[in-house]
């Protein structure tokens, strides 16, 4: 576990440090998101944050290849490098699009190319961990893999419409995915916990966490297509890798229920983006426009129109992602009835906040009050009194000339 958490921290640190440099580069090359009718932001914002995300992934991936504990992963084949290669392709594609606005057909062709690179490196849908279903044809396996990768990339791209939304959702869902893949590696191969899927998800979560401080509302930089497509590809690759780690001969009877998780968990992590993308494709198809034509009817737009603030619209979608992804993983830790109850409570709470902006505002007020109270406690002097009261008591003493050891201590210098 320490190795994976260290890789996560490296990816986060690199992404965090590289993001300001990418912001400066975006201004230099003109990769700026202008204010359009469908946008929520009111001032032009630089893009290319996705390049920083990819740099975090790449640097941490190279470090992982040098860790003796993970040698079996990198010696077994070229899957790890195929995933990073596919991510590099879509990052470059997104960077070009962020600067010059490529046609949607050109972007789709680049996405298919990245999917082919990933699949050609050995990351393919070969088996489905339900009843031992096997895809007999290598061509069908290749097509299925590319299809899954392209769908995941576009799902994340569709939902990337508010500050911190895509990176936060992938980080939250990725933590649930990371927990599952690590436990699966321990169960499937006792004594050797090295797992490519766990590496991929650890790097993904770390890069998102490193980028988020620069991207939360009000955002100083957007990830752009160079980031959203990389996140979608990495998550899809991890899901495809996991499907090959379930061995029905090894898992116990209790673990046979979680055998569905390799299929369900990626869907739950991407549930909100998938719903948003499906609704957008249907909506645009009914009005006869391109599925990739932009509009202002995404889920986050609907939440804003319902009365949620920018921050709470993002928080609502965070909550749904956490409930669905961790609710799915809870099957590993809880009985089926307990997992259902846990998920049901989470869904009820998420629904209440979603459909009641007033309730969200109430929680927001309580959160601010708690923050103010904690801030006030931090400013209490060592003698147990607030600096304001200390100064109030010290004023009469100073007026009567009471100084020296008998006088009331004044507030520390930094508090004055």
Short mmCIF file of C-alpha atoms in Angstrom, two decimals:
data_model
loop_
_atom_site.label_atom_id
_atom_site.label_comp_id
_atom_site.label_asym_id
_atom_site.label_seq_id
_atom_site.Cartn_x
_atom_site.Cartn_y
_atom_site.Cartn_z
CA UNK A 1 0.00 0.00 0.00
CA UNK A 2 2.83 2.44 0.84
CA UNK A 3 4.27 2.07 -2.65
CA UNK A 4 0.97 2.94 -4.31
CA UNK A 5 0.35 5.88 -1.98
CA UNK A 6 3.87 7.16 -2.71
CA UNK A 7 3.21 7.00 -6.45
CA UNK A 8 -0.06 8.82 -5.87
CA UNK A 9 1.78 11.55 -3.97
CA UNK A 10 4.41 11.88 -6.72
CA UNK A 11 1.73 12.25 -9.40
CA UNK A 12 -0.05 14.85 -7.27
CA UNK A 13 3.11 16.84 -6.60
CA UNK A 14 4.19 16.91 -10.25
CA UNK A 15 0.73 17.91 -11.45
CA UNK A 16 0.48 20.62 -8.78
CA UNK A 17 3.88 22.12 -9.64
CA UNK A 18 3.41 21.84 -13.42
CA UNK A 19 -0.02 23.47 -13.54
CA UNK A 20 1.15 27.10 -13.04
CA UNK A 21 3.72 26.57 -15.81
CA UNK A 22 0.99 25.30 -18.11
CA UNK A 23 -1.14 28.31 -17.21
CA UNK A 24 1.70 30.61 -18.26
CA UNK A 25 2.18 28.62 -21.48
CA UNK A 26 -1.54 28.80 -22.25
CA UNK A 27 -1.40 32.60 -22.17
CA UNK A 28 1.66 32.55 -24.41
CA UNK A 29 0.17 30.27 -27.10
CA UNK A 30 -3.40 31.58 -26.91
CA UNK A 31 -5.04 28.50 -25.36
CA UNK A 32 -7.73 30.59 -23.70
CA UNK A 33 -11.36 29.65 -23.17
CA UNK A 34 -13.37 32.65 -24.32
CA UNK A 35 -16.70 33.40 -22.68
CA UNK A 36 -19.45 31.78 -24.76
CA UNK A 37 -23.22 31.72 -24.37
CA UNK A 38 -23.21 28.20 -22.90
CA UNK A 39 -20.35 28.84 -20.44
CA UNK A 40 -20.68 29.45 -16.73
CA UNK A 41 -17.46 31.43 -16.26
CA UNK A 42 -17.55 35.18 -16.93
CA UNK A 43 -13.88 35.85 -17.73
CA UNK A 44 -11.51 34.14 -20.20
CA UNK A 45 -9.69 31.22 -18.53
CA UNK A 46 -6.48 29.54 -19.78
CA UNK A 47 -6.56 25.85 -20.67
CA UNK A 48 -3.80 23.20 -20.98
CA UNK A 49 -4.21 22.01 -17.38
CA UNK A 50 -4.52 18.53 -18.84
CA UNK A 51 -0.86 18.66 -19.86
CA UNK A 52 0.08 19.05 -16.19
CA UNK A 53 -2.15 16.10 -15.35
CA UNK A 54 -0.40 13.97 -17.97
CA UNK A 55 3.03 15.03 -16.72
CA UNK A 56 2.05 13.87 -13.23
CA UNK A 57 0.95 10.52 -14.67
CA UNK A 58 4.06 10.11 -16.82
CA UNK A 59 6.63 11.02 -14.15
CA UNK A 60 5.01 8.80 -11.54
CA UNK A 61 4.73 6.01 -14.12
CA UNK A 62 8.46 6.16 -14.87
CA UNK A 63 9.19 6.09 -11.13
CA UNK A 64 6.91 3.06 -10.77
CA UNK A 65 8.89 1.19 -13.42
CA UNK A 66 12.02 1.54 -11.27
CA UNK A 67 10.43 0.20 -8.06
CA UNK A 68 11.53 -3.43 -7.44
CA UNK A 69 8.16 -4.29 -5.89
CA UNK A 70 6.45 -3.46 -9.21
CA UNK A 71 8.97 -5.18 -11.52
CA UNK A 72 6.54 -8.07 -12.26
CA UNK A 73 4.06 -5.60 -13.74
CA UNK A 74 6.53 -4.03 -16.14
CA UNK A 75 8.34 -7.25 -16.99
CA UNK A 76 5.15 -9.12 -17.83
CA UNK A 77 4.51 -7.08 -20.97
CA UNK A 78 4.17 -3.62 -22.43
CA UNK A 79 0.64 -2.89 -21.16
CA UNK A 80 1.79 -0.10 -18.84
CA UNK A 81 3.65 1.71 -21.60
CA UNK A 82 0.72 1.21 -23.98
CA UNK A 83 -1.58 2.97 -21.52
CA UNK A 84 0.84 5.88 -21.11
CA UNK A 85 1.33 5.97 -24.89
CA UNK A 86 -2.40 6.22 -25.49
CA UNK A 87 -2.61 8.95 -22.84
CA UNK A 88 0.22 10.84 -24.56
CA UNK A 89 -1.65 10.71 -27.88
CA UNK A 90 -4.90 12.11 -26.51
CA UNK A 91 -3.02 14.68 -24.43
CA UNK A 92 -1.26 15.95 -27.57
CA UNK A 93 -4.55 15.82 -29.46
CA UNK A 94 -6.30 17.78 -26.73
CA UNK A 95 -3.47 20.29 -26.55
CA UNK A 96 -3.79 20.98 -30.29
CA UNK A 97 -7.56 21.29 -29.90
CA UNK A 98 -7.19 23.64 -26.92
CA UNK A 99 -5.03 25.94 -29.06
CA UNK A 100 -6.59 25.70 -32.52
CA UNK A 101 -10.07 24.11 -31.99
CA UNK A 102 -10.01 20.92 -34.06
CA UNK A 103 -13.02 19.58 -35.90
CA UNK A 104 -14.94 16.97 -33.89
CA UNK A 105 -14.28 14.32 -36.53
CA UNK A 106 -10.52 14.88 -36.25
CA UNK A 107 -10.74 14.52 -32.46
CA UNK A 108 -12.78 11.33 -32.80
CA UNK A 109 -10.20 9.88 -35.19
CA UNK A 110 -7.43 10.69 -32.70
CA UNK A 111 -9.42 9.02 -29.92
CA UNK A 112 -9.77 5.86 -31.97
CA UNK A 113 -6.04 5.90 -32.65
CA UNK A 114 -5.31 6.14 -28.92
CA UNK A 115 -7.72 3.28 -28.27
CA UNK A 116 -5.94 1.14 -30.87
CA UNK A 117 -2.56 1.90 -29.26
CA UNK A 118 -3.87 0.83 -25.86
CA UNK A 119 -5.43 -2.34 -27.25
CA UNK A 120 -2.37 -3.21 -29.36
CA UNK A 121 -0.24 -3.07 -26.22
CA UNK A 122 -2.21 -5.93 -24.69
CA UNK A 123 -4.87 -4.02 -22.74
CA UNK A 124 -7.93 -5.68 -24.27
CA UNK A 125 -11.34 -6.94 -23.27
CA UNK A 126 -10.82 -10.68 -23.55
CA UNK A 127 -12.95 -12.12 -20.78
CA UNK A 128 -15.92 -10.93 -18.77
CA UNK A 129 -15.85 -12.02 -15.10
CA UNK A 130 -19.42 -13.30 -15.17
CA UNK A 131 -19.75 -16.97 -15.97
CA UNK A 132 -16.32 -17.03 -17.62
CA UNK A 133 -17.56 -15.39 -20.84
CA UNK A 134 -14.73 -15.13 -23.37
CA UNK A 135 -14.52 -12.98 -26.49
CA UNK A 136 -13.39 -15.50 -29.06
CA UNK A 137 -12.30 -13.19 -31.86
CA UNK A 138 -9.24 -10.97 -31.52
CA UNK A 139 -10.86 -8.46 -33.88
CA UNK A 140 -14.01 -8.30 -31.78
CA UNK A 141 -11.84 -7.87 -28.68
CA UNK A 142 -9.96 -5.00 -30.33
CA UNK A 143 -13.16 -3.28 -31.45
CA UNK A 144 -14.79 -3.70 -28.02
CA UNK A 145 -11.72 -2.26 -26.28
CA UNK A 146 -11.49 0.77 -28.56
CA UNK A 147 -15.23 1.37 -28.17
CA UNK A 148 -15.02 1.33 -24.36
CA UNK A 149 -12.02 3.68 -24.35
CA UNK A 150 -13.65 6.19 -26.71
CA UNK A 151 -16.93 6.16 -24.75
CA UNK A 152 -15.10 6.81 -21.46
CA UNK A 153 -13.07 9.68 -22.93
CA UNK A 154 -16.14 11.42 -24.30
CA UNK A 155 -18.15 10.83 -21.12
CA UNK A 156 -15.58 12.69 -19.02
CA UNK A 157 -15.29 15.38 -21.70
CA UNK A 158 -19.05 15.96 -21.69
CA UNK A 159 -19.26 16.46 -17.93
CA UNK A 160 -16.27 18.82 -17.72
CA UNK A 161 -18.30 22.01 -17.50
CA UNK A 162 -17.84 23.45 -14.00
CA UNK A 163 -14.75 24.38 -11.99
CA UNK A 164 -13.24 21.27 -10.40
CA UNK A 165 -16.05 18.99 -11.55
CA UNK A 166 -14.32 16.40 -13.75
CA UNK A 167 -11.09 16.19 -11.72
CA UNK A 168 -12.99 15.93 -8.44
CA UNK A 169 -15.39 13.27 -9.68
CA UNK A 170 -12.61 11.12 -11.10
CA UNK A 171 -10.57 11.54 -7.88
CA UNK A 172 -13.53 10.46 -5.73
CA UNK A 173 -14.55 7.56 -7.92
CA UNK A 174 -10.91 6.67 -8.44
CA UNK A 175 -10.37 6.30 -4.69
CA UNK A 176 -13.18 3.74 -4.59
CA UNK A 177 -11.68 2.01 -7.62
CA UNK A 178 -8.21 2.09 -6.02
CA UNK A 179 -9.55 0.43 -2.86
CA UNK A 180 -11.13 -2.35 -4.88
CA UNK A 181 -8.19 -3.04 -7.19
CA UNK A 182 -5.77 -3.22 -4.25
CA UNK A 183 -7.98 -5.68 -2.36
CA UNK A 184 -8.43 -7.67 -5.54
CA UNK A 185 -4.66 -7.88 -6.08
CA UNK A 186 -4.19 -9.14 -2.52
CA UNK A 187 -6.94 -11.73 -2.97
CA UNK A 188 -5.92 -12.92 -6.42
CA UNK A 189 -2.18 -13.25 -5.74
CA UNK A 190 -1.25 -13.52 -2.04
CA UNK A 191 2.39 -12.61 -1.59
CA UNK A 192 2.55 -10.44 -4.72
CA UNK A 193 0.43 -7.30 -4.49
CA UNK A 194 1.79 -5.71 -7.64
CA UNK A 195 -1.06 -4.74 -9.94
CA UNK A 196 -1.10 -2.67 -13.11
CA UNK A 197 -4.71 -1.64 -12.51
CA UNK A 198 -3.84 -0.35 -9.03
CA UNK A 199 -0.86 1.56 -10.44
CA UNK A 200 -3.00 3.19 -13.14
CA UNK A 201 -5.72 4.23 -10.68
CA UNK A 202 -3.19 5.48 -8.10
CA UNK A 203 -1.53 7.70 -10.71
CA UNK A 204 -4.93 8.89 -11.93
CA UNK A 205 -6.16 9.88 -8.46
CA UNK A 206 -2.87 11.57 -7.60
CA UNK A 207 -2.78 13.66 -10.78
CA UNK A 208 -6.38 14.78 -10.20
CA UNK A 209 -5.68 15.76 -6.60
CA UNK A 210 -2.62 17.74 -7.65
CA UNK A 211 -4.55 19.63 -10.29
CA UNK A 212 -7.67 20.34 -8.20
CA UNK A 213 -6.28 23.21 -6.06
CA UNK A 214 -5.79 25.23 -9.26
CA UNK A 215 -9.16 24.22 -10.72
CA UNK A 216 -11.69 24.62 -7.89
CA UNK A 217 -14.08 27.55 -8.13
CA UNK A 218 -13.03 30.17 -9.04
CA UNK A 219 -10.75 28.27 -11.39
CA UNK A 220 -7.42 29.75 -12.46
CA UNK A 221 -7.01 27.17 -15.23
CA UNK A 222 -9.13 24.55 -17.04
CA UNK A 223 -7.94 21.05 -17.88
CA UNK A 224 -9.34 21.32 -21.41
CA UNK A 225 -9.69 18.35 -23.74
CA UNK A 226 -6.06 17.47 -23.06
CA UNK A 227 -7.12 16.58 -19.52
CA UNK A 228 -10.64 15.18 -19.85
CA UNK A 229 -9.64 12.68 -22.55
CA UNK A 230 -6.60 11.53 -20.55
CA UNK A 231 -8.75 10.93 -17.47
CA UNK A 232 -11.31 8.96 -19.46
CA UNK A 233 -8.65 6.82 -21.16
CA UNK A 234 -6.85 6.01 -17.91
CA UNK A 235 -10.05 5.02 -16.14
CA UNK A 236 -11.16 2.86 -19.06
CA UNK A 237 -7.74 1.18 -19.20
CA UNK A 238 -7.88 0.36 -15.49
CA UNK A 239 -11.36 -1.12 -15.88
CA UNK A 240 -10.28 -3.27 -18.83
CA UNK A 241 -7.20 -4.50 -16.96
CA UNK A 242 -9.27 -5.45 -13.91
CA UNK A 243 -11.57 -7.71 -15.91
CA UNK A 244 -8.64 -10.08 -16.41
CA UNK A 245 -7.80 -10.35 -12.72
CA UNK A 246 -10.81 -12.35 -11.59
CA UNK A 247 -10.09 -16.10 -11.40
CA UNK A 248 -13.23 -18.07 -10.44
CA UNK A 249 -11.01 -20.89 -9.17
CA UNK A 250 -9.33 -18.60 -6.63
CA UNK A 251 -12.04 -16.36 -5.24
CA UNK A 252 -14.18 -17.56 -2.37
CA UNK A 253 -17.94 -17.94 -2.39
CA UNK A 254 -18.43 -14.61 -0.62
CA UNK A 255 -16.23 -12.91 -3.21
CA UNK A 256 -18.26 -14.34 -6.07
CA UNK A 257 -20.75 -11.53 -5.62
CA UNK A 258 -18.07 -8.84 -6.09
CA UNK A 259 -17.14 -10.56 -9.36
CA UNK A 260 -19.66 -8.17 -10.92
CA UNK A 261 -17.73 -5.17 -9.62
CA UNK A 262 -15.17 -4.96 -12.47
CA UNK A 263 -18.09 -4.18 -14.76
CA UNK A 264 -20.26 -2.20 -12.34
CA UNK A 265 -17.62 -0.04 -10.65
CA UNK A 266 -16.30 1.80 -13.73
CA UNK A 267 -19.91 2.40 -14.75
CA UNK A 268 -20.70 3.79 -11.30
CA UNK A 269 -17.62 6.01 -11.33
CA UNK A 270 -18.71 7.36 -14.72
CA UNK A 271 -22.44 7.14 -14.00
CA UNK A 272 -22.98 10.90 -13.93
CA UNK A 273 -20.89 11.57 -17.07
CA UNK A 274 -22.53 8.64 -18.89
CA UNK A 275 -26.03 9.84 -18.05
CA UNK A 276 -25.09 13.35 -19.11
CA UNK A 277 -23.55 12.16 -22.38
CA UNK A 278 -26.47 9.84 -23.22
CA UNK A 279 -29.01 12.58 -22.57
CA UNK A 280 -26.99 15.04 -24.67
CA UNK A 281 -26.72 12.65 -27.63
CA UNK A 282 -30.45 11.90 -27.54
CA UNK A 283 -31.35 15.56 -27.09
CA UNK A 284 -29.17 16.72 -29.96
CA UNK A 285 -30.24 13.84 -32.18
CA UNK A 286 -33.91 14.72 -31.75
CA UNK A 287 -33.26 18.26 -32.89
CA UNK A 288 -31.15 17.07 -35.83
CA UNK A 289 -27.78 18.46 -34.72
CA UNK A 290 -24.41 16.79 -34.22
CA UNK A 291 -23.97 14.77 -31.02
CA UNK A 292 -20.87 16.88 -30.34
CA UNK A 293 -22.56 20.25 -30.83
CA UNK A 294 -22.44 22.19 -27.53
CA UNK A 295 -25.47 23.41 -25.61
CA UNK A 296 -26.44 24.61 -22.14
CA UNK A 297 -28.57 21.68 -20.99
CA UNK A 298 -26.03 19.47 -19.21
CA UNK A 299 -26.69 18.21 -15.69
CA UNK A 300 -24.58 20.94 -14.11
CA UNK A 301 -26.52 23.59 -16.06
CA UNK A 302 -29.80 22.12 -14.79
CA UNK A 303 -28.54 22.23 -11.20
CA UNK A 304 -27.56 25.89 -11.60
CA UNK A 305 -30.97 26.75 -13.02
CA UNK A 306 -32.65 24.91 -10.15
CA UNK A 307 -31.03 27.35 -7.73
CA UNK A 308 -27.79 25.70 -6.67
CA UNK A 309 -24.68 27.83 -6.44
CA UNK A 310 -21.64 26.96 -8.54
CA UNK A 311 -19.92 25.25 -5.62
CA UNK A 312 -23.01 23.31 -4.60
CA UNK A 313 -23.76 22.16 -8.14
CA UNK A 314 -20.27 20.63 -8.17
CA UNK A 315 -20.73 19.25 -4.65
CA UNK A 316 -24.01 17.56 -5.60
CA UNK A 317 -22.33 15.71 -8.46
CA UNK A 318 -19.42 14.82 -6.16
CA UNK A 319 -21.89 13.33 -3.70
CA UNK A 320 -23.58 11.22 -6.37
CA UNK A 321 -20.24 9.91 -7.58
CA UNK A 322 -19.17 9.03 -4.02
CA UNK A 323 -22.45 7.30 -3.21
CA UNK A 324 -22.52 5.21 -6.37
CA UNK A 325 -18.83 4.25 -6.44
CA UNK A 326 -18.29 3.60 -2.73
CA UNK A 327 -21.73 1.98 -2.52
CA UNK A 328 -20.58 -0.51 -5.16
CA UNK A 329 -17.28 -1.19 -3.40
CA UNK A 330 -19.09 -1.67 -0.07
CA UNK A 331 -20.14 -5.12 -1.31
CA UNK A 332 -16.58 -6.24 -0.60
CA UNK A 333 -16.76 -5.17 3.06
CA UNK A 334 -20.44 -5.63 3.95
CA UNK A 335 -23.07 -8.26 3.50
CA UNK A 336 -25.36 -7.78 0.48
CA UNK A 337 -28.12 -6.44 2.74
CA UNK A 338 -25.71 -4.07 4.47
CA UNK A 339 -24.32 -2.81 1.18
CA UNK A 340 -27.83 -2.19 -0.16
CA UNK A 341 -28.80 -0.33 3.02
CA UNK A 342 -25.62 1.76 2.92
CA UNK A 343 -26.19 2.69 -0.71
CA UNK A 344 -29.90 3.39 -0.17
CA UNK A 345 -29.16 5.85 2.63
CA UNK A 346 -26.57 7.57 0.47
CA UNK A 347 -28.92 7.79 -2.51
CA UNK A 348 -31.68 9.24 -0.32
CA UNK A 349 -29.35 11.89 1.10
CA UNK A 350 -27.97 12.76 -2.33
CA UNK A 351 -31.48 13.04 -3.79
CA UNK A 352 -32.62 15.30 -0.94
CA UNK A 353 -29.73 17.70 -1.53
CA UNK A 354 -30.13 17.53 -5.32
CA UNK A 355 -33.80 18.48 -5.39
CA UNK A 356 -33.69 20.93 -2.49
CA UNK A 357 -31.35 23.87 -3.05
CA UNK A 358 -32.72 25.29 0.21
CA UNK A 359 -31.34 22.26 2.08
CA UNK A 360 -27.99 22.71 0.30
CA UNK A 361 -27.90 26.37 1.35
CA UNK A 362 -28.69 25.33 4.94
CA UNK A 363 -25.73 22.94 4.98
CA UNK A 364 -23.58 25.65 3.40
CA UNK A 365 -24.51 28.13 6.16
CA UNK A 366 -23.79 25.56 8.86
CA UNK A 367 -20.44 24.76 7.25
CA UNK A 368 -19.49 28.44 7.18
CA UNK A 369 -20.53 28.87 10.82
CA UNK A 370 -18.39 25.88 11.78
CA UNK A 371 -15.48 27.36 9.88
CA UNK A 372 -15.89 30.71 11.61
CA UNK A 373 -16.11 29.00 15.01
CA UNK A 374 -12.94 27.00 14.36
CA UNK A 375 -11.17 30.14 13.19
CA UNK A 376 -12.22 31.95 16.36
CA UNK A 377 -10.93 29.08 18.51
CA UNK A 378 -7.58 29.24 16.76
CA UNK A 379 -7.26 32.91 17.71
CA UNK A 380 -7.79 32.32 21.44
CA UNK A 381 -4.69 33.32 23.44
CA UNK A 382 -2.72 30.76 25.49
CA UNK A 383 -4.36 32.20 28.64
CA UNK A 384 -7.72 31.04 27.26
CA UNK A 385 -9.09 34.41 26.21
CA UNK A 386 -9.73 35.88 22.80
CA UNK A 387 -7.17 38.56 21.80
CA UNK A 388 -9.93 41.17 21.65
CA UNK A 389 -10.88 40.57 25.28
CA UNK A 390 -7.21 40.60 26.29
CA UNK A 391 -6.72 43.99 24.69
CA UNK A 392 -9.97 45.22 26.30
CA UNK A 393 -8.72 44.21 29.75
CA UNK A 394 -5.27 45.62 29.15
CA UNK A 395 -6.52 49.08 28.18
CA UNK A 396 -7.66 50.19 31.69
CA UNK A 397 -4.43 48.83 33.17
CA UNK A 398 -2.35 50.84 30.76
CA UNK A 399 -4.47 53.94 31.49
CA UNK A 400 -3.70 53.65 35.22
CA UNK A 401 0.01 53.11 34.61
CA UNK A 402 -0.05 49.45 35.65
CA UNK A 403 2.95 48.06 33.87
CA UNK A 404 5.58 45.40 34.47
CA UNK A 405 4.99 41.96 35.94
CA UNK A 406 1.70 42.91 37.57
CA UNK A 407 0.10 44.16 34.37
CA UNK A 408 -2.23 42.07 32.24
CA UNK A 409 -0.31 40.31 29.45
CA UNK A 410 -0.96 41.73 26.04
CA UNK A 411 -1.75 39.69 22.95
CA UNK A 412 1.15 38.06 21.10
CA UNK A 413 2.89 40.31 18.59
CA UNK A 414 1.46 38.51 15.54
CA UNK A 415 -2.08 39.07 16.85
CA UNK A 416 -1.77 42.86 17.15
#
